[in-house]
mmCIF file of C-alpha atoms in Angstrom:
data_model
loop_
_atom_site.group_PDB
_atom_site.id
_atom_site.type_symbol
_atom_site.label_atom_id
_atom_site.label_comp_id
_atom_site.label_asym_id
_atom_site.label_seq_id
_atom_site.Cartn_x
_atom_site.Cartn_y
_atom_site.Cartn_z
ATOM 1 C CA UNK A 1 7.303 15.525 -28.641
ATOM 2 C CA UNK A 2 9.314 13.030 -27.925
ATOM 3 C CA UNK A 3 10.466 12.002 -24.532
ATOM 4 C CA UNK A 4 13.025 9.662 -23.278
ATOM 5 C CA UNK A 5 12.589 8.967 -19.507
ATOM 6 C CA UNK A 6 15.181 8.429 -16.982
ATOM 7 C CA UNK A 7 13.064 7.354 -14.298
ATOM 8 C CA UNK A 8 9.692 5.699 -14.598
ATOM 9 C CA UNK A 9 6.795 6.228 -11.988
ATOM 10 C CA UNK A 10 4.106 3.289 -12.544
ATOM 11 C CA UNK A 11 1.657 3.628 -10.624
ATOM 12 C CA UNK A 12 -2.464 4.881 -10.655
ATOM 13 C CA UNK A 13 -3.442 8.530 -10.920
ATOM 14 C CA UNK A 14 -5.417 8.206 -8.103
ATOM 15 C CA UNK A 15 -2.265 7.883 -5.941
ATOM 16 C CA UNK A 16 -1.709 10.719 -3.926
ATOM 17 C CA UNK A 17 1.529 9.841 -2.227
ATOM 18 C CA UNK A 18 3.231 9.594 -5.796
ATOM 19 C CA UNK A 19 1.809 13.128 -6.505
ATOM 20 C CA UNK A 20 4.290 13.927 -3.782
ATOM 21 C CA UNK A 21 6.905 12.373 -5.772
ATOM 22 C CA UNK A 22 5.942 14.013 -9.103
ATOM 23 C CA UNK A 23 6.294 17.481 -7.789
ATOM 24 C CA UNK A 24 9.342 16.511 -5.858
ATOM 25 C CA UNK A 25 10.989 15.336 -9.443
ATOM 26 C CA UNK A 26 9.410 18.394 -10.908
ATOM 27 C CA UNK A 27 12.073 19.888 -9.068
ATOM 28 C CA UNK A 28 14.837 18.615 -10.863
ATOM 29 C CA UNK A 29 16.134 18.443 -14.697
ATOM 30 C CA UNK A 30 16.139 14.611 -14.847
ATOM 31 C CA UNK A 31 12.952 13.988 -17.475
ATOM 32 C CA UNK A 32 10.181 10.947 -15.637
ATOM 33 C CA UNK A 33 7.345 10.006 -16.527
ATOM 34 C CA UNK A 34 4.412 8.735 -14.580
ATOM 35 C CA UNK A 35 2.886 6.245 -16.396
ATOM 36 C CA UNK A 36 -0.717 5.360 -14.471
ATOM 37 C CA UNK A 37 -1.661 2.059 -15.758
ATOM 38 C CA UNK A 38 -5.541 2.163 -15.456
ATOM 39 C CA UNK A 39 -5.264 4.146 -18.788
ATOM 40 C CA UNK A 40 -2.837 1.614 -20.791
ATOM 41 C CA UNK A 41 -5.984 0.802 -22.740
ATOM 42 C CA UNK A 42 -6.040 4.497 -23.802
ATOM 43 C CA UNK A 43 -2.127 3.750 -25.102
ATOM 44 C CA UNK A 44 -0.741 2.610 -28.034
ATOM 45 C CA UNK A 45 2.208 0.892 -26.712
ATOM 46 C CA UNK A 46 4.815 -1.918 -28.293
ATOM 47 C CA UNK A 47 7.974 -3.433 -27.402
ATOM 48 C CA UNK A 48 10.672 -3.638 -30.121
ATOM 49 C CA UNK A 49 12.832 -6.137 -29.792
ATOM 50 C CA UNK A 50 15.970 -5.230 -31.431
ATOM 51 C CA UNK A 51 15.962 -1.475 -30.139
ATOM 52 C CA UNK A 52 15.353 -3.555 -26.706
ATOM 53 C CA UNK A 53 12.845 0.029 -26.328
ATOM 54 C CA UNK A 54 9.434 0.546 -25.331
ATOM 55 C CA UNK A 55 7.754 3.073 -27.432
ATOM 56 C CA UNK A 56 4.447 4.537 -25.949
ATOM 57 C CA UNK A 57 2.177 6.910 -27.797
ATOM 58 C CA UNK A 58 0.162 9.088 -25.991
ATOM 59 C CA UNK A 59 -1.546 11.500 -28.199
ATOM 60 C CA UNK A 60 1.379 14.338 -29.692
ATOM 61 C CA UNK A 61 3.968 12.769 -27.076
ATOM 62 C CA UNK A 62 6.057 9.603 -27.659
ATOM 63 C CA UNK A 63 7.619 7.858 -24.886
ATOM 64 C CA UNK A 64 10.793 5.487 -24.935
ATOM 65 C CA UNK A 65 11.704 3.847 -22.784
ATOM 66 C CA UNK A 66 15.040 1.739 -23.269
ATOM 67 C CA UNK A 67 18.669 2.223 -22.641
ATOM 68 C CA UNK A 68 18.263 5.490 -20.704
ATOM 69 C CA UNK A 69 16.620 4.051 -17.827
ATOM 70 C CA UNK A 70 17.614 3.937 -14.753
ATOM 71 C CA UNK A 71 15.054 4.310 -12.151
ATOM 72 C CA UNK A 72 11.506 2.785 -11.567
ATOM 73 C CA UNK A 73 9.283 3.388 -8.695
ATOM 74 C CA UNK A 74 6.685 0.859 -8.728
ATOM 75 C CA UNK A 75 4.117 2.104 -6.364
ATOM 76 C CA UNK A 76 -0.098 0.099 -6.636
ATOM 77 C CA UNK A 77 -0.421 0.189 -10.578
ATOM 78 C CA UNK A 78 -3.925 0.755 -11.743
ATOM 79 C CA UNK A 79 -5.692 -1.853 -13.121
ATOM 80 C CA UNK A 80 -5.882 -1.303 -16.899
ATOM 81 C CA UNK A 81 -9.663 -0.808 -17.542
ATOM 82 C CA UNK A 82 -12.047 -1.464 -20.699
ATOM 83 C CA UNK A 83 -16.075 -0.704 -21.053
ATOM 84 C CA UNK A 84 -17.422 -3.924 -19.979
ATOM 85 C CA UNK A 85 -18.264 -5.986 -23.237
ATOM 86 C CA UNK A 86 -22.238 -7.152 -23.962
ATOM 87 C CA UNK A 87 -22.468 -10.688 -24.113
ATOM 88 C CA UNK A 88 -19.290 -11.525 -22.342
ATOM 89 C CA UNK A 89 -18.570 -11.853 -17.959
ATOM 90 C CA UNK A 90 -16.913 -9.142 -17.159
ATOM 91 C CA UNK A 91 -14.086 -10.398 -14.784
ATOM 92 C CA UNK A 92 -13.199 -12.694 -17.415
ATOM 93 C CA UNK A 93 -12.306 -9.965 -19.606
ATOM 94 C CA UNK A 94 -11.118 -7.616 -17.052
ATOM 95 C CA UNK A 95 -8.613 -10.770 -15.824
ATOM 96 C CA UNK A 96 -7.670 -11.646 -19.900
ATOM 97 C CA UNK A 97 -6.768 -7.813 -20.457
ATOM 98 C CA UNK A 98 -5.102 -7.614 -17.017
ATOM 99 C CA UNK A 99 -3.088 -10.425 -16.980
ATOM 100 C CA UNK A 100 -1.719 -9.706 -20.839
ATOM 101 C CA UNK A 101 -0.888 -5.992 -19.556
ATOM 102 C CA UNK A 102 0.664 -7.606 -16.596
ATOM 103 C CA UNK A 103 3.088 -9.402 -18.671
ATOM 104 C CA UNK A 104 3.669 -6.414 -20.977
ATOM 105 C CA UNK A 105 4.685 -4.052 -17.677
ATOM 106 C CA UNK A 106 6.584 -7.064 -16.019
ATOM 107 C CA UNK A 107 8.659 -6.911 -19.559
ATOM 108 C CA UNK A 108 10.399 -3.527 -18.240
ATOM 109 C CA UNK A 109 12.254 -6.003 -15.717
ATOM 110 C CA UNK A 110 14.756 -6.817 -19.111
ATOM 111 C CA UNK A 111 16.642 -3.484 -18.656
ATOM 112 C CA UNK A 112 19.910 -4.184 -16.421
ATOM 113 C CA UNK A 113 21.155 -1.234 -13.829
ATOM 114 C CA UNK A 114 17.307 -0.295 -13.226
ATOM 115 C CA UNK A 115 16.647 0.884 -9.378
ATOM 116 C CA UNK A 116 13.178 -0.433 -8.577
ATOM 117 C CA UNK A 117 11.688 1.181 -5.651
ATOM 118 C CA UNK A 118 10.554 -2.087 -5.157
ATOM 119 C CA UNK A 119 10.487 -4.760 -7.682
ATOM 120 C CA UNK A 120 7.148 -6.166 -8.298
ATOM 121 C CA UNK A 121 8.815 -9.621 -6.433
ATOM 122 C CA UNK A 122 10.017 -8.326 -3.529
ATOM 123 C CA UNK A 123 6.543 -6.656 -2.772
ATOM 124 C CA UNK A 124 4.966 -10.021 -3.538
ATOM 125 C CA UNK A 125 7.668 -11.969 -1.663
ATOM 126 C CA UNK A 126 7.092 -9.333 1.389
ATOM 127 C CA UNK A 127 3.547 -9.499 1.542
ATOM 128 C CA UNK A 128 3.501 -13.338 3.239
ATOM 129 C CA UNK A 129 3.403 -12.343 6.898
ATOM 130 C CA UNK A 130 4.618 -15.478 7.982
ATOM 131 C CA UNK A 131 7.779 -14.626 6.381
ATOM 132 C CA UNK A 132 7.559 -11.012 7.593
ATOM 133 C CA UNK A 133 7.322 -12.508 11.619
ATOM 134 C CA UNK A 134 10.001 -15.595 10.904
ATOM 135 C CA UNK A 135 12.587 -12.652 9.253
ATOM 136 C CA UNK A 136 11.651 -9.869 12.313
ATOM 137 C CA UNK A 137 12.206 -12.706 14.805
ATOM 138 C CA UNK A 138 15.643 -13.652 13.418
ATOM 139 C CA UNK A 139 16.605 -9.846 12.985
ATOM 140 C CA UNK A 140 15.872 -9.354 16.656
ATOM 141 C CA UNK A 141 12.784 -7.540 17.253
ATOM 142 C CA UNK A 142 10.333 -7.791 19.723
ATOM 143 C CA UNK A 143 6.919 -9.606 18.662
ATOM 144 C CA UNK A 144 4.095 -10.185 20.087
ATOM 145 C CA UNK A 145 2.995 -13.291 21.075
ATOM 146 C CA UNK A 146 1.535 -15.308 18.021
ATOM 147 C CA UNK A 147 -0.291 -18.570 16.413
ATOM 148 C CA UNK A 148 -1.261 -18.365 12.807
ATOM 149 C CA UNK A 149 -3.221 -21.734 13.097
ATOM 150 C CA UNK A 150 -6.908 -23.028 11.286
ATOM 151 C CA UNK A 151 -6.639 -25.722 14.396
ATOM 152 C CA UNK A 152 -9.227 -25.273 17.047
ATOM 153 C CA UNK A 153 -7.262 -26.771 19.954
ATOM 154 C CA UNK A 154 -4.146 -24.579 19.058
ATOM 155 C CA UNK A 155 -6.119 -21.550 19.014
ATOM 156 C CA UNK A 156 -8.316 -22.950 21.999
ATOM 157 C CA UNK A 157 -4.727 -23.542 23.670
ATOM 158 C CA UNK A 158 -3.436 -20.259 22.794
ATOM 159 C CA UNK A 159 -6.209 -18.452 23.828
ATOM 160 C CA UNK A 160 -5.717 -19.698 27.348
ATOM 161 C CA UNK A 161 -2.292 -18.811 27.709
ATOM 162 C CA UNK A 162 -3.142 -15.448 26.889
ATOM 163 C CA UNK A 163 -6.044 -15.364 29.495
ATOM 164 C CA UNK A 164 -8.683 -14.574 26.819
ATOM 165 C CA UNK A 165 -6.736 -11.508 25.444
ATOM 166 C CA UNK A 166 -6.297 -12.133 21.956
ATOM 167 C CA UNK A 167 -6.402 -10.473 18.803
ATOM 168 C CA UNK A 168 -7.679 -12.361 15.352
ATOM 169 C CA UNK A 169 -6.565 -10.507 11.622
ATOM 170 C CA UNK A 170 -6.304 -11.605 8.452
ATOM 171 C CA UNK A 171 -3.422 -13.698 6.853
ATOM 172 C CA UNK A 172 -3.463 -11.456 3.626
ATOM 173 C CA UNK A 173 -5.778 -9.125 1.853
ATOM 174 C CA UNK A 174 -8.342 -8.156 3.711
ATOM 175 C CA UNK A 175 -10.293 -6.602 1.322
ATOM 176 C CA UNK A 176 -13.226 -8.719 -0.176
ATOM 177 C CA UNK A 177 -15.032 -7.231 -3.509
ATOM 178 C CA UNK A 178 -18.838 -8.834 -3.160
ATOM 179 C CA UNK A 179 -21.328 -8.356 -4.908
ATOM 180 C CA UNK A 180 -23.160 -7.067 -2.003
ATOM 181 C CA UNK A 181 -20.281 -4.418 -1.667
ATOM 182 C CA UNK A 182 -16.453 -3.971 -1.434
ATOM 183 C CA UNK A 183 -15.607 -4.638 2.467
ATOM 184 C CA UNK A 184 -12.217 -4.684 4.679
ATOM 185 C CA UNK A 185 -11.557 -6.856 7.596
ATOM 186 C CA UNK A 186 -9.453 -4.740 10.409
ATOM 187 C CA UNK A 187 -8.088 -6.437 13.806
ATOM 188 C CA UNK A 188 -10.007 -7.229 16.025
ATOM 189 C CA UNK A 189 -10.000 -8.168 19.447
ATOM 190 C CA UNK A 190 -11.617 -11.133 20.709
ATOM 191 C CA UNK A 191 -12.121 -12.317 24.827
ATOM 192 C CA UNK A 192 -13.957 -15.632 23.740
ATOM 193 C CA UNK A 193 -14.232 -18.189 20.912
ATOM 194 C CA UNK A 194 -17.647 -20.011 21.719
ATOM 195 C CA UNK A 195 -19.479 -17.683 18.927
ATOM 196 C CA UNK A 196 -17.332 -19.891 16.229
ATOM 197 C CA UNK A 197 -18.082 -23.080 14.206
ATOM 198 C CA UNK A 198 -15.526 -25.496 14.149
ATOM 199 C CA UNK A 199 -15.711 -25.123 10.330
ATOM 200 C CA UNK A 200 -15.344 -21.538 10.936
ATOM 201 C CA UNK A 201 -11.966 -22.046 12.208
ATOM 202 C CA UNK A 202 -10.475 -24.602 10.050
ATOM 203 C CA UNK A 203 -11.623 -23.156 6.410
ATOM 204 C CA UNK A 204 -8.639 -20.829 6.403
ATOM 205 C CA UNK A 205 -5.643 -19.905 8.756
ATOM 206 C CA UNK A 206 -6.035 -16.719 10.417
ATOM 207 C CA UNK A 207 -3.218 -14.880 12.562
ATOM 208 C CA UNK A 208 -3.788 -14.871 16.306
ATOM 209 C CA UNK A 209 -1.881 -12.939 18.078
ATOM 210 C CA UNK A 210 -1.613 -11.796 22.049
ATOM 211 C CA UNK A 211 -3.397 -8.823 22.610
ATOM 212 C CA UNK A 212 -1.332 -5.441 23.717
ATOM 213 C CA UNK A 213 -2.853 -3.110 26.214
ATOM 214 C CA UNK A 214 -2.046 0.531 27.100
ATOM 215 C CA UNK A 215 -0.247 0.737 23.827
ATOM 216 C CA UNK A 216 1.148 3.513 21.380
ATOM 217 C CA UNK A 217 1.098 2.525 17.831
ATOM 218 C CA UNK A 218 3.926 3.840 15.812
ATOM 219 C CA UNK A 219 4.707 4.224 11.972
ATOM 220 C CA UNK A 220 8.175 3.897 11.287
ATOM 221 C CA UNK A 221 8.969 4.455 6.915
ATOM 222 C CA UNK A 222 12.011 2.834 5.635
ATOM 223 C CA UNK A 223 13.455 4.494 2.468
ATOM 224 C CA UNK A 224 16.518 2.632 1.561
ATOM 225 C CA UNK A 225 18.634 3.906 4.595
ATOM 226 C CA UNK A 226 17.025 6.538 6.240
ATOM 227 C CA UNK A 227 14.108 6.143 8.967
ATOM 228 C CA UNK A 228 11.309 8.047 9.553
ATOM 229 C CA UNK A 229 9.283 7.264 12.502
ATOM 230 C CA UNK A 230 5.907 8.372 14.062
ATOM 231 C CA UNK A 231 3.944 8.004 17.031
ATOM 232 C CA UNK A 232 0.096 7.991 16.171
ATOM 233 C CA UNK A 233 -1.278 9.695 19.544
ATOM 234 C CA UNK A 234 -5.479 9.952 20.155
ATOM 235 C CA UNK A 235 -6.644 13.900 20.937
ATOM 236 C CA UNK A 236 -6.303 14.749 24.255
ATOM 237 C CA UNK A 237 -8.729 13.315 26.486
ATOM 238 C CA UNK A 238 -9.580 10.341 23.845
ATOM 239 C CA UNK A 239 -8.663 6.966 23.749
ATOM 240 C CA UNK A 240 -7.535 4.990 20.634
ATOM 241 C CA UNK A 241 -9.551 1.855 19.592
ATOM 242 C CA UNK A 242 -7.622 -1.412 19.330
ATOM 243 C CA UNK A 243 -7.105 -1.196 15.269
ATOM 244 C CA UNK A 244 -6.567 2.802 15.347
ATOM 245 C CA UNK A 245 -7.197 2.977 11.423
ATOM 246 C CA UNK A 246 -10.756 2.482 12.628
ATOM 247 C CA UNK A 247 -10.910 5.821 14.534
ATOM 248 C CA UNK A 248 -12.878 8.771 13.518
ATOM 249 C CA UNK A 249 -11.227 11.189 15.735
ATOM 250 C CA UNK A 250 -8.638 13.309 14.554
ATOM 251 C CA UNK A 251 -5.475 11.583 15.313
ATOM 252 C CA UNK A 252 -2.377 13.063 15.958
ATOM 253 C CA UNK A 253 0.887 11.964 14.115
ATOM 254 C CA UNK A 254 4.284 13.059 16.409
ATOM 255 C CA UNK A 255 7.705 12.045 14.778
ATOM 256 C CA UNK A 256 10.363 10.488 17.237
ATOM 257 C CA UNK A 257 13.843 9.358 17.193
ATOM 258 C CA UNK A 258 13.899 5.378 17.080
ATOM 259 C CA UNK A 259 16.593 3.675 19.172
ATOM 260 C CA UNK A 260 19.745 3.579 16.698
ATOM 261 C CA UNK A 261 19.700 -0.052 16.891
ATOM 262 C CA UNK A 262 16.159 -0.017 16.141
ATOM 263 C CA UNK A 263 16.248 1.992 13.539
ATOM 264 C CA UNK A 264 19.078 -0.612 11.866
ATOM 265 C CA UNK A 265 17.161 -3.273 12.348
ATOM 266 C CA UNK A 266 14.276 -1.543 10.105
ATOM 267 C CA UNK A 267 16.682 -1.242 7.081
ATOM 268 C CA UNK A 268 17.854 -4.503 7.553
ATOM 269 C CA UNK A 269 14.548 -5.862 7.383
ATOM 270 C CA UNK A 270 13.519 -3.942 4.399
ATOM 271 C CA UNK A 271 16.835 -5.281 2.675
ATOM 272 C CA UNK A 272 16.179 -8.819 3.403
ATOM 273 C CA UNK A 273 13.334 -8.485 1.632
ATOM 274 C CA UNK A 274 14.796 -6.993 -1.049
ATOM 275 C CA UNK A 275 12.723 -3.648 -0.502
ATOM 276 C CA UNK A 276 14.176 -0.330 -1.177
ATOM 277 C CA UNK A 277 11.136 1.303 0.738
ATOM 278 C CA UNK A 278 9.033 0.065 3.258
ATOM 279 C CA UNK A 279 6.299 0.806 6.166
ATOM 280 C CA UNK A 280 6.500 -1.054 9.041
ATOM 281 C CA UNK A 281 3.948 -1.013 11.970
ATOM 282 C CA UNK A 282 4.822 -1.383 15.201
ATOM 283 C CA UNK A 283 3.428 -0.725 19.322
ATOM 284 C CA UNK A 284 5.473 0.551 22.172
ATOM 285 C CA UNK A 285 4.789 -0.261 25.017
ATOM 286 C CA UNK A 286 7.152 1.695 27.746
ATOM 287 C CA UNK A 287 10.586 1.471 25.911
ATOM 288 C CA UNK A 288 9.662 -1.875 23.973
ATOM 289 C CA UNK A 289 8.693 -1.730 20.071
ATOM 290 C CA UNK A 290 6.920 -4.506 19.417
ATOM 291 C CA UNK A 291 6.962 -5.466 15.627
ATOM 292 C CA UNK A 292 3.160 -6.229 13.607
ATOM 293 C CA UNK A 293 4.159 -6.047 10.218
ATOM 294 C CA UNK A 294 6.225 -4.425 7.362
ATOM 295 C CA UNK A 295 3.651 -3.549 4.363
ATOM 296 C CA UNK A 296 6.064 -2.557 0.805
ATOM 297 C CA UNK A 297 3.713 -0.515 -0.517
ATOM 298 C CA UNK A 298 2.250 1.272 2.501
ATOM 299 C CA UNK A 299 0.817 4.463 2.360
ATOM 300 C CA UNK A 300 2.946 7.448 3.565
ATOM 301 C CA UNK A 301 1.033 10.466 2.161
ATOM 302 C CA UNK A 302 -0.486 11.042 5.394
ATOM 303 C CA UNK A 303 2.959 11.598 6.872
ATOM 304 C CA UNK A 304 4.206 14.237 4.269
ATOM 305 C CA UNK A 305 2.106 17.146 4.944
ATOM 306 C CA UNK A 306 0.830 16.225 8.480
ATOM 307 C CA UNK A 307 3.968 15.005 10.315
ATOM 308 C CA UNK A 308 5.896 17.399 8.035
ATOM 309 C CA UNK A 309 8.253 14.439 6.668
ATOM 310 C CA UNK A 310 10.271 14.232 3.843
ATOM 311 C CA UNK A 311 9.337 10.992 2.498
ATOM 312 C CA UNK A 312 8.917 11.846 -1.195
ATOM 313 C CA UNK A 313 12.346 13.341 -1.099
ATOM 314 C CA UNK A 314 13.792 10.720 0.464
ATOM 315 C CA UNK A 315 12.457 8.442 -2.302
ATOM 316 C CA UNK A 316 12.776 10.702 -5.316
ATOM 317 C CA UNK A 317 16.616 10.694 -3.974
ATOM 318 C CA UNK A 318 16.819 7.077 -4.149
ATOM 319 C CA UNK A 319 15.630 7.064 -7.764
ATOM 320 C CA UNK A 320 17.874 9.960 -8.567
ATOM 321 C CA UNK A 321 21.099 8.048 -7.038
ATOM 322 C CA UNK A 322 20.649 5.564 -9.726
ATOM 323 C CA UNK A 323 21.400 8.132 -12.174
ATOM 324 C CA UNK A 324 24.432 9.729 -10.509
ATOM 325 C CA UNK A 325 26.018 6.145 -9.858
ATOM 326 C CA UNK A 326 25.166 5.588 -14.055
ATOM 327 C CA UNK A 327 26.490 9.115 -14.673
ATOM 328 C CA UNK A 328 30.096 8.194 -12.307
ATOM 329 C CA UNK A 329 29.961 4.268 -13.971
ATOM 330 C CA UNK A 330 30.571 5.930 -17.467
ATOM 331 C CA UNK B 1 -18.003 1.545 12.875
ATOM 332 C CA UNK B 2 -21.040 -1.117 12.255
ATOM 333 C CA UNK B 3 -20.698 -4.785 11.339
ATOM 334 C CA UNK B 4 -22.331 -6.088 8.295
ATOM 335 C CA UNK B 5 -24.764 -9.306 9.135
ATOM 336 C CA UNK B 6 -25.399 -10.495 5.923
ATOM 337 C CA UNK B 7 -21.709 -12.046 4.839
ATOM 338 C CA UNK B 8 -21.595 -13.855 8.586
ATOM 339 C CA UNK B 9 -20.896 -16.931 9.071
ATOM 340 C CA UNK B 10 -24.408 -18.096 8.633
ATOM 341 C CA UNK B 11 -23.614 -18.191 4.835
ATOM 342 C CA UNK B 12 -20.143 -18.404 4.525
ATOM 343 C CA UNK B 13 -17.863 -20.143 7.145
ATOM 344 C CA UNK B 14 -15.075 -18.286 7.604
ATOM 345 C CA UNK B 15 -14.256 -17.384 11.122
ATOM 346 C CA UNK B 16 -12.829 -13.396 9.927
ATOM 347 C CA UNK B 17 -16.296 -12.388 7.786
ATOM 348 C CA UNK B 18 -17.856 -11.573 11.292
ATOM 349 C CA UNK B 19 -15.863 -8.833 11.404
ATOM 350 C CA UNK B 20 -16.273 -6.966 7.782
ATOM 351 C CA UNK B 21 -16.409 -3.461 7.599
ATOM 352 C CA UNK B 22 -17.936 -1.506 4.552
ATOM 353 C CA UNK B 23 -15.320 0.289 2.527
ATOM 354 C CA UNK B 24 -14.741 1.801 -0.961
ATOM 355 C CA UNK B 25 -13.342 -0.851 -3.129
ATOM 356 C CA UNK B 26 -10.939 -0.676 -5.822
ATOM 357 C CA UNK B 27 -11.910 1.473 -8.922
ATOM 358 C CA UNK B 28 -15.343 1.394 -7.972
ATOM 359 C CA UNK B 29 -15.821 5.199 -7.309
ATOM 360 C CA UNK B 30 -12.999 7.992 -7.842
ATOM 361 C CA UNK B 31 -11.659 9.197 -4.819
ATOM 362 C CA UNK B 32 -12.574 12.287 -6.257
ATOM 363 C CA UNK B 33 -16.111 12.011 -6.678
ATOM 364 C CA UNK B 34 -17.293 13.275 -3.636
ATOM 365 C CA UNK B 35 -15.046 16.557 -3.948
ATOM 366 C CA UNK B 36 -17.223 19.771 -4.778
ATOM 367 C CA UNK B 37 -13.792 21.174 -6.099
ATOM 368 C CA UNK B 38 -13.241 20.173 -9.639
ATOM 369 C CA UNK B 39 -10.253 18.374 -10.040
ATOM 370 C CA UNK B 40 -8.501 16.908 -12.597
ATOM 371 C CA UNK B 41 -4.915 14.710 -13.259
ATOM 372 C CA UNK B 42 -2.248 16.985 -15.173
ATOM 373 C CA UNK B 43 -0.595 15.170 -18.019
ATOM 374 C CA UNK B 44 2.513 17.887 -17.519
ATOM 375 C CA UNK B 45 2.888 18.360 -14.078
ATOM 376 C CA UNK B 46 1.966 14.384 -13.820
ATOM 377 C CA UNK B 47 -0.371 14.766 -10.815
ATOM 378 C CA UNK B 48 -3.956 15.782 -9.632
ATOM 379 C CA UNK B 49 -4.755 19.552 -9.535
ATOM 380 C CA UNK B 50 -7.596 21.109 -7.835
ATOM 381 C CA UNK B 51 -9.494 24.273 -9.593
ATOM 382 C CA UNK B 52 -9.925 26.700 -6.598
ATOM 383 C CA UNK B 53 -10.212 30.048 -5.934
ATOM 384 C CA UNK B 54 -6.705 31.525 -6.870
ATOM 385 C CA UNK B 55 -6.591 29.006 -10.082
ATOM 386 C CA UNK B 56 -5.352 25.601 -10.523
ATOM 387 C CA UNK B 57 -2.824 24.228 -7.806
ATOM 388 C CA UNK B 58 -1.596 20.902 -6.710
ATOM 389 C CA UNK B 59 -4.332 19.088 -4.726
ATOM 390 C CA UNK B 60 -1.780 17.806 -2.651
ATOM 391 C CA UNK B 61 -1.110 21.632 -1.296
ATOM 392 C CA UNK B 62 -4.802 22.226 -1.310
ATOM 393 C CA UNK B 63 -5.341 22.510 2.145
ATOM 394 C CA UNK B 64 -9.795 21.767 1.640
ATOM 395 C CA UNK B 65 -9.729 18.045 0.863
ATOM 396 C CA UNK B 66 -9.034 16.799 4.705
ATOM 397 C CA UNK B 67 -9.142 13.401 3.407
ATOM 398 C CA UNK B 68 -5.531 13.430 1.714
ATOM 399 C CA UNK B 69 -4.120 13.940 4.855
ATOM 400 C CA UNK B 70 -5.382 10.608 6.605
ATOM 401 C CA UNK B 71 -4.463 7.100 6.127
ATOM 402 C CA UNK B 72 -8.144 6.316 6.401
ATOM 403 C CA UNK B 73 -9.143 7.574 3.023
ATOM 404 C CA UNK B 74 -6.427 4.445 1.634
ATOM 405 C CA UNK B 75 -8.735 2.325 3.817
ATOM 406 C CA UNK B 76 -12.027 3.554 2.584
ATOM 407 C CA UNK B 77 -10.455 3.076 -1.455
ATOM 408 C CA UNK B 78 -9.628 -0.473 -0.296
ATOM 409 C CA UNK B 79 -6.087 0.112 -1.472
ATOM 410 C CA UNK B 80 -4.382 -1.696 1.648
ATOM 411 C CA UNK B 81 -4.466 -4.881 -0.513
ATOM 412 C CA UNK B 82 -1.172 -3.028 -2.612
ATOM 413 C CA UNK B 83 -1.298 -4.076 -6.082
ATOM 414 C CA UNK B 84 -2.804 -7.800 -5.606
ATOM 415 C CA UNK B 85 0.253 -9.241 -7.263
ATOM 416 C CA UNK B 86 0.044 -7.168 -10.485
ATOM 417 C CA UNK B 87 -3.994 -7.491 -10.532
ATOM 418 C CA UNK B 88 -3.835 -11.140 -10.433
#
């Protein structure tokens, strides 16, 4: 069976958020294919230069990615997997295999007039938290007082300015994969710097931010010009920890309407990074929304069902819009 | 959640290593490994389905998998690191 998709999903099998998009696209007549990239080593893949086509042979199916392609939804592609090879360093083999596939998949950027939601380059560009803060500031977002530093003196001055009420966060990638296990670094409030050595400060820069008290966490999801917002609230009679993600209680996600001016700023910020999709975290104090960060591949499946927000529909609509644009042009 | 002391700054002089919390890493363990239900990826529907009492249903519609509804699961998988620059 030959399939010529107009929409390609690049992800992994366990991305439940993308399952919502698959379900939505199944309701439309346009051919789409979900390539779960961890399976790449089990598929026969070729790029034919003359035809400018990627051909994937999977069992009885032949998937041809070529001039018909109009949209790519790129979200957390799974890392290609191979079994350990006896006598070789597992990590080196893994890196080699991943590098080759990375180039192959990024070759899909050769097609003109294909809309990427989001492009790998835009995602990577947006991961820089310093750029996020600078762009947000330029667009007029309110931002907690922030220092990014490895200089103990600067950090101590900032600490004094904040009356010893500071949050410390990683500048990027807070996942550690160690031999002893995998670990995550949440945002943490600190009220003293005494336990830390000079060397600890100097080894890497970290984000130091004004601790915001009596806050309400807000997640804003932007898809094109559509903006969804929810407040994250504790169950009645309970309070949330500083980083609400560590809470073990049943949280409530309450849809809210953002002020129109703030909605426009959120759309502008995603555009500034070249993104179609972006998940933006705020904390609200009174009527003020303070920007924390934007995540180009932020999780949203938890909102689709719990808050009943049609985010999958919005993503599918963005992908389908490029099909219609293409039909209008021809 | 408990802090992990064996990678504290006594061994590694990195400030934020004082604040590590165990999580489930990427690719180490399937999201579904703790599920008592039979789960498979449906190549035709292009999504995960769960075998329930009334036959197979998309996992996103299966009420008995509460972890699907929470963002915390995302962190437990360690997926908050997105695609890590396409595996680099």
